[in-house]
Amino acid sequence: MSDFPEFIKFLYEEYRHLNSGSLASYIPELTKADPNWFAISIVTKEGEIFEIGDHLQNFTIQSISKVFVYGMALEDCDRETLLEKIGVEPTGDPFNSVIRLDENSKRPDNPMVNAGAIATAGLIKGSNATEKLNRMLDMFRRYIGHDVFIDAPVFMSERATGHRNRALANLLLNFDIIENNIEEILDFYFQQCALVVNCHDLAVMAATLANRGINPIAKKQAVKPCYVRDILSVMYTCGMYNYAGEWAYRVGIPAKSGVSGGIIGVIPDRAGIAVFSPLIDSRGNSVRGIKVFEALSDQFNLHLFDSPLPKCSFLDISKNSEELISKPLKVTFDKSKSL
Ligand code: GLN
């Protein structure tokens, strides 16, 4: 047995009792989550799967959806047209910030913050709301590899309380970024956020991005390969909101978080990683999720700017693990404790 699955079990045991952070409460339905839920899933581009914990527990995808809907908008509009409407600059502001859009750019800074994601939703093609929704669900089906559905209570809960998002949509209309169908666009955005996934699904979706847009299990193309680079770039620079810089520094993996507690990370040409734990910090990122990604990145040299390992598949990394495990770690991996 290689050390890699053991290390995942070790991380799971190490962090399952870390209880800092809190459940997102500004969307009332999200407070129904169990704070103990915890899962780690990894899917390689060869389709191998390592997972532990509550990886089949369903939850709503929330902001992680922004990554995939942005891919759809790239296909619908092309890169340059999209850039005119939505930038690719990190903000350093909270994900739901209103002030920046009004004071500075008059155009959303990037598609990972709410302003940019709502603008993205407004650019999705379709002759009516149902067609747009069906296109979105088809897109998610390709990434996930099985049927998908929307959590109606979470959708309704956010629709009833999403006043900041409504304010952002009104500003976007004022700046001619979206058209005058605000409620339809917001519904689309709230629906994408209420898509039901589990940690396993998220790892498959991330692995699809790692695999040039081809779902490594279902073997289906989910997004055109030419846009994967754009998607990963905004994930790297903007995916963790006002933690994006420190994340890039410490973890160095293109990633995206959501307030329901998921984080995905993409190791290009190797694997997708997903962690799920609903306790989030003040920036909206899963507390345990950050810890697990930091440790994985450290242990397996996954930072994009780590000096290159010998060319090997993700699994082959375990062959180098004797050497890797001797790296100083922020957490101590006691092999005798592993299952
Ligand atoms: N639906 C949430 C919102 O718009 C998504 C936010 C998030 O996951 N960071 O506020």
Coordinates of C-alpha atoms and ligand atoms in Angstrom, one line a residue:
M1 CA 0.0 0.0 0.0
S2 CA 1.5 3.3 -1.0
D3 CA 1.8 6.1 1.5
F4 CA -0.5 8.4 -0.4
P5 CA -3.9 7.0 0.8
E6 CA -2.4 6.7 4.3
F7 CA -1.5 10.3 4.3
I8 CA -5.1 11.2 3.4
K9 CA -6.4 9.1 6.2
F10 CA -3.9 10.8 8.5
L11 CA -5.0 14.2 7.5
Y12 CA -8.6 13.2 8.0
E13 CA -7.9 12.0 11.5
E14 CA -5.7 15.0 12.2
Y15 CA -8.3 17.7 11.3
R16 CA -11.7 16.0 12.0
H17 CA -11.7 17.6 15.5
L18 CA -10.7 21.0 14.3
N19 CA -13.9 23.0 15.1
S20 CA -13.0 26.6 14.5
G21 CA -15.1 28.6 12.0
S22 CA -18.9 28.6 11.7
L23 CA -21.7 27.6 9.4
A24 CA -22.8 30.2 6.8
S25 CA -25.9 31.7 8.2
Y26 CA -26.7 34.5 5.8
I27 CA -28.4 31.9 3.6
P28 CA -30.7 30.5 6.4
E29 CA -31.0 27.0 4.9
L30 CA -27.3 26.5 5.1
T31 CA -27.4 26.4 8.9
K32 CA -29.0 23.0 8.6
A33 CA -25.6 21.5 7.7
D34 CA -23.9 19.3 10.3
P35 CA -20.7 21.0 11.4
N36 CA -19.0 17.5 11.8
W37 CA -19.3 16.7 8.1
F38 CA -15.9 16.2 6.7
A39 CA -14.6 14.5 3.5
I40 CA -11.5 14.5 1.3
S41 CA -11.7 13.2 -2.2
I42 CA -9.0 12.9 -4.9
V43 CA -9.5 11.8 -8.4
T44 CA -6.6 11.4 -10.7
K45 CA -6.7 12.1 -14.4
E46 CA -6.4 8.3 -14.9
G47 CA -9.7 8.0 -13.0
E48 CA -8.2 6.6 -9.8
I49 CA -10.1 7.6 -6.7
F50 CA -8.9 8.2 -3.1
E51 CA -11.5 9.3 -0.6
I52 CA -12.4 9.3 3.0
G53 CA -15.2 10.6 5.3
D54 CA -18.6 11.9 4.3
H55 CA -17.7 12.0 0.6
L56 CA -21.2 11.0 -0.4
Q57 CA -22.9 13.6 1.7
N58 CA -24.9 16.0 -0.5
F59 CA -24.7 19.8 -0.1
T60 CA -25.1 22.8 -2.4
I61 CA -22.1 23.8 -4.5
Q62 CA -22.5 27.6 -3.9
S63 CA -19.6 29.6 -5.3
I64 CA -17.7 26.7 -6.7
S65 CA -20.3 26.8 -9.4
K66 CA -18.8 30.1 -10.6
V67 CA -15.8 28.2 -12.1
F68 CA -17.9 26.0 -14.3
V69 CA -20.5 28.7 -15.4
Y70 CA -17.5 30.9 -16.3
G71 CA -16.3 28.1 -18.6
M72 CA -19.8 28.1 -20.2
A73 CA -19.7 31.8 -20.7
L74 CA -16.2 31.5 -22.4
E75 CA -17.7 29.0 -24.8
D76 CA -20.8 31.2 -25.4
C77 CA -19.0 34.6 -25.8
D78 CA -15.3 33.9 -26.4
R79 CA -12.5 35.2 -24.3
E80 CA -12.1 38.8 -25.5
T81 CA -15.9 39.6 -25.5
L82 CA -16.1 38.3 -22.0
L83 CA -13.1 40.3 -20.9
E84 CA -14.9 43.5 -21.9
K85 CA -17.7 42.7 -19.5
I86 CA -15.8 41.0 -16.6
G87 CA -12.2 41.5 -15.7
V88 CA -9.7 39.0 -14.3
E89 CA -8.1 41.1 -11.5
P90 CA -8.2 39.8 -7.9
T91 CA -10.0 42.2 -5.6
G92 CA -8.7 41.6 -2.2
D93 CA -12.2 42.3 -1.1
P94 CA -14.9 40.0 0.4
F95 CA -16.8 37.9 -2.2
N96 CA -20.0 39.9 -1.9
S97 CA -18.5 43.4 -1.9
V98 CA -20.7 46.1 -3.5
I99 CA -18.6 49.2 -3.0
R100 CA -15.8 48.3 -5.4
L101 CA -18.1 47.9 -8.4
D102 CA -19.5 51.3 -7.8
E103 CA -16.4 53.3 -6.8
N104 CA -13.8 51.8 -9.1
S105 CA -14.2 49.7 -12.1
K106 CA -17.9 49.9 -13.1
R107 CA -17.2 46.4 -14.4
P108 CA -16.8 43.4 -12.1
D109 CA -13.2 42.7 -11.4
N110 CA -13.4 39.0 -11.9
P111 CA -15.9 36.2 -12.3
M112 CA -15.2 34.5 -8.9
V113 CA -16.7 37.3 -6.8
N114 CA -20.5 37.7 -6.8
A115 CA -20.6 40.8 -9.0
G116 CA -18.6 38.9 -11.7
A117 CA -20.6 35.7 -11.3
I118 CA -23.9 37.5 -11.6
A119 CA -22.6 39.2 -14.8
T120 CA -21.5 35.8 -16.1
A121 CA -24.9 34.4 -15.5
G122 CA -26.3 37.3 -17.5
L123 CA -24.2 36.2 -20.5
I124 CA -25.3 32.6 -20.8
K125 CA -27.1 32.0 -24.0
G126 CA -30.6 30.6 -24.4
S127 CA -33.9 31.8 -25.8
N128 CA -35.6 31.8 -22.4
A129 CA -34.9 31.0 -18.7
T130 CA -35.7 27.3 -19.0
E131 CA -33.4 26.8 -22.0
K132 CA -30.6 28.6 -20.1
L133 CA -31.2 26.5 -17.0
N134 CA -31.2 23.3 -19.0
R135 CA -28.0 24.2 -20.7
M136 CA -26.4 24.9 -17.3
L137 CA -27.7 21.5 -16.0
D138 CA -26.3 19.7 -19.1
M139 CA -22.9 21.4 -18.5
F140 CA -22.8 20.3 -14.9
R141 CA -23.9 16.7 -15.9
R142 CA -20.9 16.5 -18.2
Y143 CA -18.5 17.5 -15.4
I144 CA -20.2 15.3 -12.8
G145 CA -21.0 12.3 -15.0
H146 CA -24.5 11.6 -13.6
D147 CA -27.8 13.4 -13.3
V148 CA -27.9 16.6 -11.3
F149 CA -30.6 18.5 -9.5
I150 CA -31.2 21.8 -7.6
D151 CA -31.9 22.0 -3.9
A152 CA -35.2 23.9 -4.0
P153 CA -35.3 25.1 -0.3
V154 CA -31.7 26.4 -0.6
F155 CA -32.6 28.2 -3.9
M156 CA -35.7 29.7 -2.3
S157 CA -33.8 30.6 0.9
E158 CA -31.2 32.5 -1.0
R159 CA -33.7 34.1 -3.4
A160 CA -35.6 35.4 -0.4
T161 CA -32.6 36.8 1.4
G162 CA -30.0 37.7 -1.3
H163 CA -30.4 41.4 -1.0
R164 CA -26.7 42.2 -1.6
N165 CA -26.8 40.1 -4.8
R166 CA -29.9 42.0 -5.8
A167 CA -28.0 45.3 -5.2
L168 CA -25.1 44.1 -7.2
A169 CA -27.4 43.1 -10.1
N170 CA -28.9 46.6 -10.1
L171 CA -25.5 48.2 -10.2
L172 CA -24.5 45.9 -13.1
L173 CA -27.6 47.0 -15.0
N174 CA -26.8 50.6 -14.3
F175 CA -23.3 50.1 -15.8
D176 CA -24.7 48.2 -18.9
I177 CA -23.0 45.0 -17.9
I178 CA -26.3 43.0 -17.8
E179 CA -29.6 43.5 -19.5
N180 CA -32.9 44.5 -17.8
N181 CA -33.9 41.0 -16.7
I182 CA -32.5 41.1 -13.2
E183 CA -34.8 38.6 -11.6
E184 CA -34.2 36.0 -14.3
I185 CA -30.4 36.5 -14.1
L186 CA -30.5 36.3 -10.3
D187 CA -32.6 33.2 -10.4
F188 CA -30.1 31.6 -12.7
Y189 CA -27.3 32.6 -10.3
F190 CA -29.2 31.3 -7.2
Q191 CA -30.0 28.0 -9.1
Q192 CA -26.3 27.4 -10.0
C193 CA -25.3 28.0 -6.4
A194 CA -28.0 25.5 -5.2
L195 CA -26.8 22.7 -7.4
V196 CA -26.5 19.5 -5.3
V197 CA -23.1 17.9 -5.2
N198 CA -21.0 15.8 -2.9
C199 CA -17.3 15.8 -2.3
H200 CA -16.7 13.0 -4.7
D201 CA -18.5 14.9 -7.4
L202 CA -16.4 17.9 -6.8
A203 CA -13.2 15.9 -7.1
V204 CA -14.4 14.5 -10.4
M205 CA -15.2 18.0 -11.6
A206 CA -11.8 19.3 -10.6
A207 CA -10.1 16.2 -12.2
T208 CA -12.0 17.1 -15.4
L209 CA -10.3 20.5 -15.4
A210 CA -7.0 18.8 -14.7
N211 CA -7.6 16.5 -17.7
R212 CA -8.0 19.2 -20.4
G213 CA -11.8 19.3 -19.9
I214 CA -12.4 15.5 -20.2
N215 CA -14.2 13.9 -17.3
P216 CA -11.8 11.1 -16.4
I217 CA -14.5 8.7 -15.2
A218 CA -17.2 9.2 -17.8
K219 CA -14.6 10.0 -20.5
K220 CA -16.8 12.9 -21.8
Q221 CA -15.6 16.4 -22.8
A222 CA -17.2 18.8 -20.4
V223 CA -15.6 22.1 -21.7
K224 CA -13.5 23.0 -24.7
P225 CA -9.8 22.4 -23.8
C226 CA -8.8 25.8 -25.1
Y227 CA -10.7 27.5 -22.2
V228 CA -9.3 25.4 -19.4
R229 CA -6.3 27.7 -19.1
D230 CA -8.5 30.7 -18.7
I231 CA -10.6 29.0 -16.0
L232 CA -7.5 27.8 -14.1
S233 CA -6.0 31.3 -14.3
V234 CA -8.9 33.0 -12.5
M235 CA -9.1 30.2 -10.0
Y236 CA -5.5 30.7 -9.2
T237 CA -5.6 34.5 -8.8
C238 CA -9.2 34.9 -7.5
G239 CA -10.7 31.6 -6.4
M240 CA -10.2 32.1 -2.7
Y241 CA -11.4 35.8 -2.5
N242 CA -9.5 37.9 -0.1
Y243 CA -7.3 34.9 0.8
A244 CA -6.3 34.3 -2.8
G245 CA -2.8 35.8 -2.4
E246 CA -1.9 33.9 0.7
W247 CA -3.4 30.8 -0.8
A248 CA -1.3 31.2 -3.9
Y249 CA 1.7 31.6 -1.6
R250 CA 1.1 28.8 0.8
V251 CA -0.8 26.3 -1.3
G252 CA -0.1 27.3 -4.9
I253 CA -3.0 25.3 -6.5
P254 CA -5.7 26.8 -8.7
A255 CA -8.8 26.5 -6.4
K256 CA -12.3 27.6 -5.6
S257 CA -14.2 27.7 -2.4
G258 CA -17.9 27.9 -1.5
V259 CA -19.7 29.0 1.6
S260 CA -21.3 25.6 2.1
G261 CA -17.8 24.3 2.9
G262 CA -16.4 22.9 -0.3
I263 CA -13.0 23.7 -1.8
I264 CA -11.7 22.2 -5.1
G265 CA -8.2 22.3 -6.3
V266 CA -6.8 21.4 -9.7
I267 CA -3.3 19.9 -10.2
P268 CA -3.0 20.3 -14.0
D269 CA -2.4 17.1 -15.9
R270 CA -2.5 15.1 -12.6
A271 CA -5.6 15.2 -10.4
G272 CA -8.6 17.0 -8.9
I273 CA -8.8 17.4 -5.1
A274 CA -12.0 18.3 -3.1
V275 CA -12.4 18.8 0.6
F276 CA -15.7 19.4 2.3
S277 CA -16.3 20.7 5.8
P278 CA -19.0 23.3 6.4
L279 CA -17.2 25.3 9.1
I280 CA -16.0 28.4 7.3
D281 CA -13.8 31.3 8.2
S282 CA -14.6 35.0 7.9
R283 CA -13.7 35.1 4.3
G284 CA -16.0 32.2 3.4
N285 CA -13.4 29.5 3.1
S286 CA -13.6 26.1 4.8
V287 CA -11.2 26.0 7.8
R288 CA -10.4 22.3 7.6
G289 CA -10.3 22.6 3.8
I290 CA -7.5 25.1 4.0
K291 CA -5.5 23.0 6.4
V292 CA -5.9 19.8 4.3
F293 CA -4.8 21.6 1.1
E294 CA -1.8 23.2 2.8
A295 CA -0.7 19.8 4.1
L296 CA -1.2 18.1 0.8
S297 CA 0.6 20.8 -1.1
D298 CA 3.6 20.7 1.3
Q299 CA 3.8 16.9 1.5
F300 CA 3.5 16.2 -2.2
N301 CA 5.2 19.3 -3.7
L302 CA 1.9 20.3 -5.3
H303 CA 2.6 24.1 -5.3
L304 CA 2.7 25.1 -9.0
F305 CA 6.1 26.7 -8.4
D306 CA 7.7 23.8 -6.5
S307 CA 10.8 22.6 -8.3
P308 CA 9.5 19.9 -10.7
L309 CA 9.3 16.3 -9.6
P310 CA 10.4 13.7 -12.1
K311 CA 7.6 13.3 -14.7
C312 CA 5.2 10.8 -13.1
S313 CA 1.6 10.2 -12.7
F314 CA -0.1 11.4 -9.6
L315 CA -0.1 7.9 -8.1
D316 CA 3.6 7.5 -8.9
I317 CA 4.3 10.3 -6.5
S318 CA 3.9 7.7 -3.8
K319 CA 7.1 6.1 -5.1
N320 CA 8.9 9.2 -4.1
S321 CA 7.1 9.5 -0.8
E322 CA 10.0 8.3 1.3
E323 CA 11.9 11.4 0.2
L324 CA 8.9 13.6 0.3
I325 CA 7.8 12.5 3.8
S326 CA 11.1 13.6 5.1
K327 CA 10.2 17.2 4.3
P328 CA 9.5 19.3 7.4
L329 CA 5.7 19.4 7.8
K330 CA 3.4 21.7 9.6
V331 CA 1.6 18.6 10.8
T332 CA 3.4 15.5 11.9
F333 CA 2.6 12.4 9.9
D334 CA 3.0 9.4 12.2
K335 CA 2.9 6.5 9.9
S336 CA 2.2 4.0 12.8
K337 CA -1.1 5.8 13.3
S338 CA -2.3 5.3 9.7
L339 CA -4.9 2.7 9.0
Ligands
GLN1 N1 -24.7 31.9 -3.2 C1 -23.7 32.5 -2.4 C2 -23.8 34.0 -2.5 O1 -24.1 34.5 -3.6 C3 -22.4 32.0 -2.8 C4 -21.2 32.7 -2.1 C5 -20.1 31.8 -1.8 O2 -20.2 30.6 -1.9 N2 -19.0 32.4 -1.5 O3 -23.6 34.7 -1.6

